[in-house]
């Protein structure tokens, strides 16, 4: 979201979240007296659309507690943004051929195979990947959790955990991807629970 503000370019999901926060600030400050819901467009190149919520005046949207406001951003925007973050921070090779919506994963399924191979110790690494891995390991030894080209397993895991909370029932492959990251980080008990739920 920070880069969206500085570069003035972003995905529709990031823009929808930014717009909803701007409207929230205007509503809290009293500059507007209505709430809007940010809808994602059908096209990835179009802007999100604000839909005025009927019968949602300022008094209804803001609770008695100071600053608590009804969330007006759609869960689809949050899911899309989390999938972008998951892809951005994924610590293994990503197969973009599996990202097609025709596969039913909507941009979220291309990293599992490489993560599973890494967890099982079967990954075949080329020279570039080995160099990136050595650099990432060196940086991890020094307490630096991110590395160019090597992703960030903690942030990828955080995105996966939130995706499971939001769409774990409708998109079980999110549980599978979280389980792969949990195996790599050594949390086998939790990984087993996620895989059992995925296969159920």
JSON list of C-alpha atoms in Angstrom, two decimals:
[
{"chain": "A", "resi": 1, "resn": "UNK", "atom": "CA", "xyz": [0.00, 0.00, 0.00]},
{"chain": "A", "resi": 2, "resn": "UNK", "atom": "CA", "xyz": [2.88, 2.37, 0.70]},
{"chain": "A", "resi": 3, "resn": "UNK", "atom": "CA", "xyz": [4.32, 1.87, -2.78]},
{"chain": "A", "resi": 4, "resn": "UNK", "atom": "CA", "xyz": [0.85, 2.46, -4.25]},
{"chain": "A", "resi": 5, "resn": "UNK", "atom": "CA", "xyz": [0.80, 5.88, -2.60]},
{"chain": "A", "resi": 6, "resn": "UNK", "atom": "CA", "xyz": [4.33, 6.83, -3.65]},
{"chain": "A", "resi": 7, "resn": "UNK", "atom": "CA", "xyz": [4.20, 5.43, -7.22]},
{"chain": "A", "resi": 8, "resn": "UNK", "atom": "CA", "xyz": [0.54, 6.37, -7.82]},
{"chain": "A", "resi": 9, "resn": "UNK", "atom": "CA", "xyz": [-0.01, 2.96, -9.41]},
{"chain": "A", "resi": 10, "resn": "UNK", "atom": "CA", "xyz": [-1.54, -0.13, -7.84]},
{"chain": "A", "resi": 11, "resn": "UNK", "atom": "CA", "xyz": [-3.77, -3.13, -8.35]},
{"chain": "A", "resi": 12, "resn": "UNK", "atom": "CA", "xyz": [-7.52, -2.60, -8.09]},
{"chain": "A", "resi": 13, "resn": "UNK", "atom": "CA", "xyz": [-7.49, -4.40, -4.71]},
{"chain": "A", "resi": 14, "resn": "UNK", "atom": "CA", "xyz": [-4.88, -2.03, -3.24]},
{"chain": "A", "resi": 15, "resn": "UNK", "atom": "CA", "xyz": [-6.77, 0.98, -4.61]},
{"chain": "A", "resi": 16, "resn": "UNK", "atom": "CA", "xyz": [-10.05, -0.28, -3.14]},
{"chain": "A", "resi": 17, "resn": "UNK", "atom": "CA", "xyz": [-8.47, -0.58, 0.29]},
{"chain": "A", "resi": 18, "resn": "UNK", "atom": "CA", "xyz": [-6.88, 2.88, 0.04]},
{"chain": "A", "resi": 19, "resn": "UNK", "atom": "CA", "xyz": [-10.16, 4.42, -1.13]},
{"chain": "A", "resi": 20, "resn": "UNK", "atom": "CA", "xyz": [-12.06, 2.75, 1.73]},
{"chain": "A", "resi": 21, "resn": "UNK", "atom": "CA", "xyz": [-9.59, 4.18, 4.27]},
{"chain": "A", "resi": 22, "resn": "UNK", "atom": "CA", "xyz": [-9.91, 7.66, 2.76]},
{"chain": "A", "resi": 23, "resn": "UNK", "atom": "CA", "xyz": [-13.70, 7.43, 2.95]},
{"chain": "A", "resi": 24, "resn": "UNK", "atom": "CA", "xyz": [-13.42, 6.14, 6.51]},
{"chain": "A", "resi": 25, "resn": "UNK", "atom": "CA", "xyz": [-11.29, 9.15, 7.49]},
{"chain": "A", "resi": 26, "resn": "UNK", "atom": "CA", "xyz": [-13.76, 11.54, 5.83]},
{"chain": "A", "resi": 27, "resn": "UNK", "atom": "CA", "xyz": [-16.65, 9.85, 7.61]},
{"chain": "A", "resi": 28, "resn": "UNK", "atom": "CA", "xyz": [-14.98, 10.01, 11.03]},
{"chain": "A", "resi": 29, "resn": "UNK", "atom": "CA", "xyz": [-14.03, 13.65, 10.57]},
{"chain": "A", "resi": 30, "resn": "UNK", "atom": "CA", "xyz": [-17.59, 14.54, 9.55]},
{"chain": "A", "resi": 31, "resn": "UNK", "atom": "CA", "xyz": [-16.76, 15.74, 6.04]},
{"chain": "A", "resi": 32, "resn": "UNK", "atom": "CA", "xyz": [-19.19, 13.20, 4.55]},
{"chain": "A", "resi": 33, "resn": "UNK", "atom": "CA", "xyz": [-22.38, 11.77, 6.03]},
{"chain": "A", "resi": 34, "resn": "UNK", "atom": "CA", "xyz": [-22.62, 8.49, 4.11]},
{"chain": "A", "resi": 35, "resn": "UNK", "atom": "CA", "xyz": [-20.73, 5.24, 3.81]},
{"chain": "A", "resi": 36, "resn": "UNK", "atom": "CA", "xyz": [-19.60, 3.55, 0.61]},
{"chain": "A", "resi": 37, "resn": "UNK", "atom": "CA", "xyz": [-18.59, 0.01, -0.26]},
{"chain": "A", "resi": 38, "resn": "UNK", "atom": "CA", "xyz": [-15.63, -0.38, -2.60]},
{"chain": "A", "resi": 39, "resn": "UNK", "atom": "CA", "xyz": [-16.38, -2.96, -5.31]},
{"chain": "A", "resi": 40, "resn": "UNK", "atom": "CA", "xyz": [-13.64, -4.57, -7.37]},
{"chain": "A", "resi": 41, "resn": "UNK", "atom": "CA", "xyz": [-14.01, -4.15, -11.13]},
{"chain": "A", "resi": 42, "resn": "UNK", "atom": "CA", "xyz": [-14.41, -7.10, -13.48]},
{"chain": "A", "resi": 43, "resn": "UNK", "atom": "CA", "xyz": [-11.29, -6.06, -15.40]},
{"chain": "A", "resi": 44, "resn": "UNK", "atom": "CA", "xyz": [-7.87, -5.97, -13.69]},
{"chain": "A", "resi": 45, "resn": "UNK", "atom": "CA", "xyz": [-7.07, -2.71, -15.50]},
{"chain": "A", "resi": 46, "resn": "UNK", "atom": "CA", "xyz": [-10.18, -0.83, -14.33]},
{"chain": "A", "resi": 47, "resn": "UNK", "atom": "CA", "xyz": [-10.59, 1.23, -11.17]},
{"chain": "A", "resi": 48, "resn": "UNK", "atom": "CA", "xyz": [-12.64, 0.08, -8.17]},
{"chain": "A", "resi": 49, "resn": "UNK", "atom": "CA", "xyz": [-16.15, 1.48, -7.95]},
{"chain": "A", "resi": 50, "resn": "UNK", "atom": "CA", "xyz": [-17.66, 3.14, -4.87]},
{"chain": "A", "resi": 51, "resn": "UNK", "atom": "CA", "xyz": [-21.23, 2.10, -4.13]},
{"chain": "A", "resi": 52, "resn": "UNK", "atom": "CA", "xyz": [-23.14, 4.26, -1.64]},
{"chain": "A", "resi": 53, "resn": "UNK", "atom": "CA", "xyz": [-24.62, 2.08, 1.10]},
{"chain": "A", "resi": 54, "resn": "UNK", "atom": "CA", "xyz": [-28.32, 2.86, 1.51]},
{"chain": "A", "resi": 55, "resn": "UNK", "atom": "CA", "xyz": [-29.50, 3.83, 4.99]},
{"chain": "A", "resi": 56, "resn": "UNK", "atom": "CA", "xyz": [-25.93, 3.90, 6.29]},
{"chain": "A", "resi": 57, "resn": "UNK", "atom": "CA", "xyz": [-25.57, 7.39, 7.68]},
{"chain": "A", "resi": 58, "resn": "UNK", "atom": "CA", "xyz": [-22.70, 8.51, 9.87]},
{"chain": "A", "resi": 59, "resn": "UNK", "atom": "CA", "xyz": [-24.50, 7.68, 13.14]},
{"chain": "A", "resi": 60, "resn": "UNK", "atom": "CA", "xyz": [-25.17, 4.09, 12.03]},
{"chain": "A", "resi": 61, "resn": "UNK", "atom": "CA", "xyz": [-21.68, 3.39, 10.68]},
{"chain": "A", "resi": 62, "resn": "UNK", "atom": "CA", "xyz": [-19.71, 4.84, 13.59]},
{"chain": "A", "resi": 63, "resn": "UNK", "atom": "CA", "xyz": [-20.36, 3.01, 16.87]},
{"chain": "A", "resi": 64, "resn": "UNK", "atom": "CA", "xyz": [-20.58, 4.58, 20.32]},
{"chain": "A", "resi": 65, "resn": "UNK", "atom": "CA", "xyz": [-16.91, 3.81, 20.91]},
{"chain": "A", "resi": 66, "resn": "UNK", "atom": "CA", "xyz": [-14.66, 6.55, 19.56]},
{"chain": "A", "resi": 67, "resn": "UNK", "atom": "CA", "xyz": [-13.24, 5.74, 16.15]},
{"chain": "A", "resi": 68, "resn": "UNK", "atom": "CA", "xyz": [-14.81, 2.29, 15.64]},
{"chain": "A", "resi": 69, "resn": "UNK", "atom": "CA", "xyz": [-16.20, 2.26, 12.10]},
{"chain": "A", "resi": 70, "resn": "UNK", "atom": "CA", "xyz": [-17.99, -0.40, 10.08]},
{"chain": "A", "resi": 71, "resn": "UNK", "atom": "CA", "xyz": [-15.64, -2.03, 7.56]},
{"chain": "A", "resi": 72, "resn": "UNK", "atom": "CA", "xyz": [-16.85, -1.08, 4.08]},
{"chain": "A", "resi": 73, "resn": "UNK", "atom": "CA", "xyz": [-14.12, -2.75, 2.03]},
{"chain": "A", "resi": 74, "resn": "UNK", "atom": "CA", "xyz": [-15.21, -6.00, 0.41]},
{"chain": "A", "resi": 75, "resn": "UNK", "atom": "CA", "xyz": [-13.52, -9.24, 1.40]},
{"chain": "A", "resi": 76, "resn": "UNK", "atom": "CA", "xyz": [-12.74, -9.85, -2.30]},
{"chain": "A", "resi": 77, "resn": "UNK", "atom": "CA", "xyz": [-10.37, -6.86, -2.24]},
{"chain": "A", "resi": 78, "resn": "UNK", "atom": "CA", "xyz": [-8.64, -8.19, 0.88]},
{"chain": "A", "resi": 79, "resn": "UNK", "atom": "CA", "xyz": [-8.32, -11.67, -0.62]},
{"chain": "A", "resi": 80, "resn": "UNK", "atom": "CA", "xyz": [-6.89, -10.33, -3.87]},
{"chain": "A", "resi": 81, "resn": "UNK", "atom": "CA", "xyz": [-4.37, -8.17, -2.02]},
{"chain": "A", "resi": 82, "resn": "UNK", "atom": "CA", "xyz": [-3.34, -11.08, 0.23]},
{"chain": "A", "resi": 83, "resn": "UNK", "atom": "CA", "xyz": [-2.82, -13.27, -2.84]},
{"chain": "A", "resi": 84, "resn": "UNK", "atom": "CA", "xyz": [-0.58, -10.59, -4.34]},
{"chain": "A", "resi": 85, "resn": "UNK", "atom": "CA", "xyz": [1.41, -10.46, -1.09]},
{"chain": "A", "resi": 86, "resn": "UNK", "atom": "CA", "xyz": [1.62, -14.25, -0.91]},
{"chain": "A", "resi": 87, "resn": "UNK", "atom": "CA", "xyz": [3.02, -14.35, -4.45]},
{"chain": "A", "resi": 88, "resn": "UNK", "atom": "CA", "xyz": [5.39, -11.45, -3.77]},
{"chain": "A", "resi": 89, "resn": "UNK", "atom": "CA", "xyz": [6.90, -13.02, -0.63]},
{"chain": "A", "resi": 90, "resn": "UNK", "atom": "CA", "xyz": [6.74, -16.69, -1.65]},
{"chain": "A", "resi": 91, "resn": "UNK", "atom": "CA", "xyz": [10.21, -18.13, -0.87]},
{"chain": "A", "resi": 92, "resn": "UNK", "atom": "CA", "xyz": [10.30, -20.68, -3.72]},
{"chain": "A", "resi": 93, "resn": "UNK", "atom": "CA", "xyz": [9.94, -20.84, -7.47]},
{"chain": "A", "resi": 94, "resn": "UNK", "atom": "CA", "xyz": [6.45, -19.86, -8.70]},
{"chain": "A", "resi": 95, "resn": "UNK", "atom": "CA", "xyz": [4.85, -21.60, -11.69]},
{"chain": "A", "resi": 96, "resn": "UNK", "atom": "CA", "xyz": [2.84, -18.84, -13.37]},
{"chain": "A", "resi": 97, "resn": "UNK", "atom": "CA", "xyz": [1.15, -21.40, -15.62]},
{"chain": "A", "resi": 98, "resn": "UNK", "atom": "CA", "xyz": [-0.90, -22.52, -12.62]},
{"chain": "A", "resi": 99, "resn": "UNK", "atom": "CA", "xyz": [-2.12, -18.99, -11.90]},
{"chain": "A", "resi": 100, "resn": "UNK", "atom": "CA", "xyz": [-4.80, -19.05, -14.56]},
{"chain": "A", "resi": 101, "resn": "UNK", "atom": "CA", "xyz": [-8.34, -18.60, -13.24]},
{"chain": "A", "resi": 102, "resn": "UNK", "atom": "CA", "xyz": [-9.27, -21.61, -15.39]},
{"chain": "A", "resi": 103, "resn": "UNK", "atom": "CA", "xyz": [-7.37, -23.75, -12.87]},
{"chain": "A", "resi": 104, "resn": "UNK", "atom": "CA", "xyz": [-9.66, -22.44, -10.13]},
{"chain": "A", "resi": 105, "resn": "UNK", "atom": "CA", "xyz": [-6.93, -20.83, -8.05]},
{"chain": "A", "resi": 106, "resn": "UNK", "atom": "CA", "xyz": [-7.14, -17.20, -9.26]},
{"chain": "A", "resi": 107, "resn": "UNK", "atom": "CA", "xyz": [-3.47, -16.32, -8.99]},
{"chain": "A", "resi": 108, "resn": "UNK", "atom": "CA", "xyz": [-2.72, -18.26, -5.86]},
{"chain": "A", "resi": 109, "resn": "UNK", "atom": "CA", "xyz": [-1.64, -21.79, -6.70]},
{"chain": "A", "resi": 110, "resn": "UNK", "atom": "CA", "xyz": [1.67, -21.68, -8.52]},
{"chain": "A", "resi": 111, "resn": "UNK", "atom": "CA", "xyz": [4.07, -22.02, -5.59]},
{"chain": "A", "resi": 112, "resn": "UNK", "atom": "CA", "xyz": [3.03, -25.27, -3.97]},
{"chain": "A", "resi": 113, "resn": "UNK", "atom": "CA", "xyz": [5.04, -27.74, -6.04]},
{"chain": "A", "resi": 114, "resn": "UNK", "atom": "CA", "xyz": [8.36, -25.95, -5.53]},
{"chain": "A", "resi": 115, "resn": "UNK", "atom": "CA", "xyz": [7.66, -25.55, -1.80]},
{"chain": "A", "resi": 116, "resn": "UNK", "atom": "CA", "xyz": [6.76, -29.23, -1.47]},
{"chain": "A", "resi": 117, "resn": "UNK", "atom": "CA", "xyz": [9.94, -30.26, -3.31]},
{"chain": "A", "resi": 118, "resn": "UNK", "atom": "CA", "xyz": [12.00, -28.02, -1.02]},
{"chain": "A", "resi": 119, "resn": "UNK", "atom": "CA", "xyz": [10.30, -29.46, 2.07]},
{"chain": "A", "resi": 120, "resn": "UNK", "atom": "CA", "xyz": [11.05, -33.00, 0.89]},
{"chain": "A", "resi": 121, "resn": "UNK", "atom": "CA", "xyz": [14.61, -32.13, -0.12]},
{"chain": "A", "resi": 122, "resn": "UNK", "atom": "CA", "xyz": [13.94, -33.00, -3.77]},
{"chain": "A", "resi": 123, "resn": "UNK", "atom": "CA", "xyz": [14.30, -29.56, -5.33]},
{"chain": "A", "resi": 124, "resn": "UNK", "atom": "CA", "xyz": [16.65, -29.37, -8.30]},
{"chain": "A", "resi": 125, "resn": "UNK", "atom": "CA", "xyz": [18.39, -26.01, -8.15]},
{"chain": "A", "resi": 126, "resn": "UNK", "atom": "CA", "xyz": [20.13, -24.19, -10.96]},
{"chain": "A", "resi": 127, "resn": "UNK", "atom": "CA", "xyz": [23.23, -22.04, -10.37]},
{"chain": "A", "resi": 128, "resn": "UNK", "atom": "CA", "xyz": [21.25, -18.82, -9.99]},
{"chain": "A", "resi": 129, "resn": "UNK", "atom": "CA", "xyz": [18.88, -20.33, -7.43]},
{"chain": "A", "resi": 130, "resn": "UNK", "atom": "CA", "xyz": [21.83, -21.78, -5.49]},
{"chain": "A", "resi": 131, "resn": "UNK", "atom": "CA", "xyz": [23.50, -18.35, -5.39]},
{"chain": "A", "resi": 132, "resn": "UNK", "atom": "CA", "xyz": [20.29, -16.68, -4.22]},
{"chain": "A", "resi": 133, "resn": "UNK", "atom": "CA", "xyz": [19.82, -19.41, -1.60]},
{"chain": "A", "resi": 134, "resn": "UNK", "atom": "CA", "xyz": [23.37, -18.96, -0.26]},
{"chain": "A", "resi": 135, "resn": "UNK", "atom": "CA", "xyz": [22.90, -15.20, -0.05]},
{"chain": "A", "resi": 136, "resn": "UNK", "atom": "CA", "xyz": [19.54, -15.61, 1.70]},
{"chain": "A", "resi": 137, "resn": "UNK", "atom": "CA", "xyz": [21.03, -18.10, 4.18]},
{"chain": "A", "resi": 138, "resn": "UNK", "atom": "CA", "xyz": [23.88, -15.70, 4.93]},
{"chain": "A", "resi": 139, "resn": "UNK", "atom": "CA", "xyz": [21.42, -12.86, 5.50]},
{"chain": "A", "resi": 140, "resn": "UNK", "atom": "CA", "xyz": [19.25, -15.08, 7.73]},
{"chain": "A", "resi": 141, "resn": "UNK", "atom": "CA", "xyz": [22.32, -15.91, 9.85]},
{"chain": "A", "resi": 142, "resn": "UNK", "atom": "CA", "xyz": [22.75, -12.17, 10.39]},
{"chain": "A", "resi": 143, "resn": "UNK", "atom": "CA", "xyz": [19.06, -11.71, 11.33]},
{"chain": "A", "resi": 144, "resn": "UNK", "atom": "CA", "xyz": [17.85, -10.23, 8.03]},
{"chain": "A", "resi": 145, "resn": "UNK", "atom": "CA", "xyz": [14.65, -11.99, 7.01]},
{"chain": "A", "resi": 146, "resn": "UNK", "atom": "CA", "xyz": [14.28, -10.73, 3.44]},
{"chain": "A", "resi": 147, "resn": "UNK", "atom": "CA", "xyz": [16.56, -11.22, 0.49]},
{"chain": "A", "resi": 148, "resn": "UNK", "atom": "CA", "xyz": [16.26, -10.19, -3.13]},
{"chain": "A", "resi": 149, "resn": "UNK", "atom": "CA", "xyz": [14.92, -13.09, -5.17]},
{"chain": "A", "resi": 150, "resn": "UNK", "atom": "CA", "xyz": [14.48, -15.33, -2.13]},
{"chain": "A", "resi": 151, "resn": "UNK", "atom": "CA", "xyz": [11.19, -14.06, -0.76]},
{"chain": "A", "resi": 152, "resn": "UNK", "atom": "CA", "xyz": [10.28, -13.79, 2.90]},
{"chain": "A", "resi": 153, "resn": "UNK", "atom": "CA", "xyz": [8.87, -16.94, 4.48]},
{"chain": "A", "resi": 154, "resn": "UNK", "atom": "CA", "xyz": [7.41, -15.12, 7.51]},
{"chain": "A", "resi": 155, "resn": "UNK", "atom": "CA", "xyz": [5.46, -12.66, 5.38]},
{"chain": "A", "resi": 156, "resn": "UNK", "atom": "CA", "xyz": [4.36, -15.36, 2.92]},
{"chain": "A", "resi": 157, "resn": "UNK", "atom": "CA", "xyz": [3.15, -17.42, 5.87]},
{"chain": "A", "resi": 158, "resn": "UNK", "atom": "CA", "xyz": [1.29, -14.44, 7.33]},
{"chain": "A", "resi": 159, "resn": "UNK", "atom": "CA", "xyz": [-0.49, -13.90, 3.99]},
{"chain": "A", "resi": 160, "resn": "UNK", "atom": "CA", "xyz": [-1.32, -17.63, 3.78]},
{"chain": "A", "resi": 161, "resn": "UNK", "atom": "CA", "xyz": [-2.70, -17.69, 7.34]},
{"chain": "A", "resi": 162, "resn": "UNK", "atom": "CA", "xyz": [-5.00, -14.77, 6.60]},
{"chain": "A", "resi": 163, "resn": "UNK", "atom": "CA", "xyz": [-6.12, -16.31, 3.32]},
{"chain": "A", "resi": 164, "resn": "UNK", "atom": "CA", "xyz": [-7.04, -19.50, 5.18]},
{"chain": "A", "resi": 165, "resn": "UNK", "atom": "CA", "xyz": [-9.09, -17.44, 7.63]},
{"chain": "A", "resi": 166, "resn": "UNK", "atom": "CA", "xyz": [-10.90, -15.58, 4.85]},
{"chain": "A", "resi": 167, "resn": "UNK", "atom": "CA", "xyz": [-11.37, -18.24, 2.15]},
{"chain": "A", "resi": 168, "resn": "UNK", "atom": "CA", "xyz": [-10.10, -21.52, 3.59]},
{"chain": "A", "resi": 169, "resn": "UNK", "atom": "CA", "xyz": [-13.43, -23.27, 3.05]},
{"chain": "A", "resi": 170, "resn": "UNK", "atom": "CA", "xyz": [-14.03, -22.06, -0.52]},
{"chain": "A", "resi": 171, "resn": "UNK", "atom": "CA", "xyz": [-10.38, -22.36, -1.64]},
{"chain": "A", "resi": 172, "resn": "UNK", "atom": "CA", "xyz": [-8.81, -25.35, 0.13]},
{"chain": "A", "resi": 173, "resn": "UNK", "atom": "CA", "xyz": [-5.53, -24.95, -1.81]},
{"chain": "A", "resi": 174, "resn": "UNK", "atom": "CA", "xyz": [-4.79, -22.04, 0.54]},
{"chain": "A", "resi": 175, "resn": "UNK", "atom": "CA", "xyz": [-4.60, -24.59, 3.39]},
{"chain": "A", "resi": 176, "resn": "UNK", "atom": "CA", "xyz": [-2.32, -26.78, 1.28]},
{"chain": "A", "resi": 177, "resn": "UNK", "atom": "CA", "xyz": [0.06, -23.87, 0.58]},
{"chain": "A", "resi": 178, "resn": "UNK", "atom": "CA", "xyz": [0.11, -22.88, 4.26]},
{"chain": "A", "resi": 179, "resn": "UNK", "atom": "CA", "xyz": [0.90, -26.50, 5.18]},
{"chain": "A", "resi": 180, "resn": "UNK", "atom": "CA", "xyz": [3.88, -26.52, 2.79]},
{"chain": "A", "resi": 181, "resn": "UNK", "atom": "CA", "xyz": [5.31, -23.41, 4.46]},
{"chain": "A", "resi": 182, "resn": "UNK", "atom": "CA", "xyz": [4.66, -24.87, 7.92]},
{"chain": "A", "resi": 183, "resn": "UNK", "atom": "CA", "xyz": [6.61, -28.03, 7.02]},
{"chain": "A", "resi": 184, "resn": "UNK", "atom": "CA", "xyz": [9.55, -25.92, 5.87]},
{"chain": "A", "resi": 185, "resn": "UNK", "atom": "CA", "xyz": [9.51, -23.91, 9.11]},
{"chain": "A", "resi": 186, "resn": "UNK", "atom": "CA", "xyz": [9.33, -27.13, 11.17]},
{"chain": "A", "resi": 187, "resn": "UNK", "atom": "CA", "xyz": [5.78, -26.85, 12.49]},
{"chain": "A", "resi": 188, "resn": "UNK", "atom": "CA", "xyz": [4.75, -30.37, 11.51]},
{"chain": "A", "resi": 189, "resn": "UNK", "atom": "CA", "xyz": [1.78, -30.71, 13.89]},
{"chain": "A", "resi": 190, "resn": "UNK", "atom": "CA", "xyz": [0.04, -27.64, 12.51]},
{"chain": "A", "resi": 191, "resn": "UNK", "atom": "CA", "xyz": [0.96, -28.64, 8.96]},
{"chain": "A", "resi": 192, "resn": "UNK", "atom": "CA", "xyz": [-0.66, -32.04, 9.54]},
{"chain": "A", "resi": 193, "resn": "UNK", "atom": "CA", "xyz": [-3.89, -30.40, 10.72]},
{"chain": "A", "resi": 194, "resn": "UNK", "atom": "CA", "xyz": [-4.01, -28.13, 7.66]},
{"chain": "A", "resi": 195, "resn": "UNK", "atom": "CA", "xyz": [-3.35, -31.04, 5.27]},
{"chain": "A", "resi": 196, "resn": "UNK", "atom": "CA", "xyz": [-5.98, -33.21, 6.94]},
{"chain": "A", "resi": 197, "resn": "UNK", "atom": "CA", "xyz": [-8.51, -30.40, 6.52]},
{"chain": "A", "resi": 198, "resn": "UNK", "atom": "CA", "xyz": [-7.39, -29.94, 2.89]},
{"chain": "A", "resi": 199, "resn": "UNK", "atom": "CA", "xyz": [-7.87, -33.62, 2.07]},
{"chain": "A", "resi": 200, "resn": "UNK", "atom": "CA", "xyz": [-11.15, -33.96, 4.00]}
]
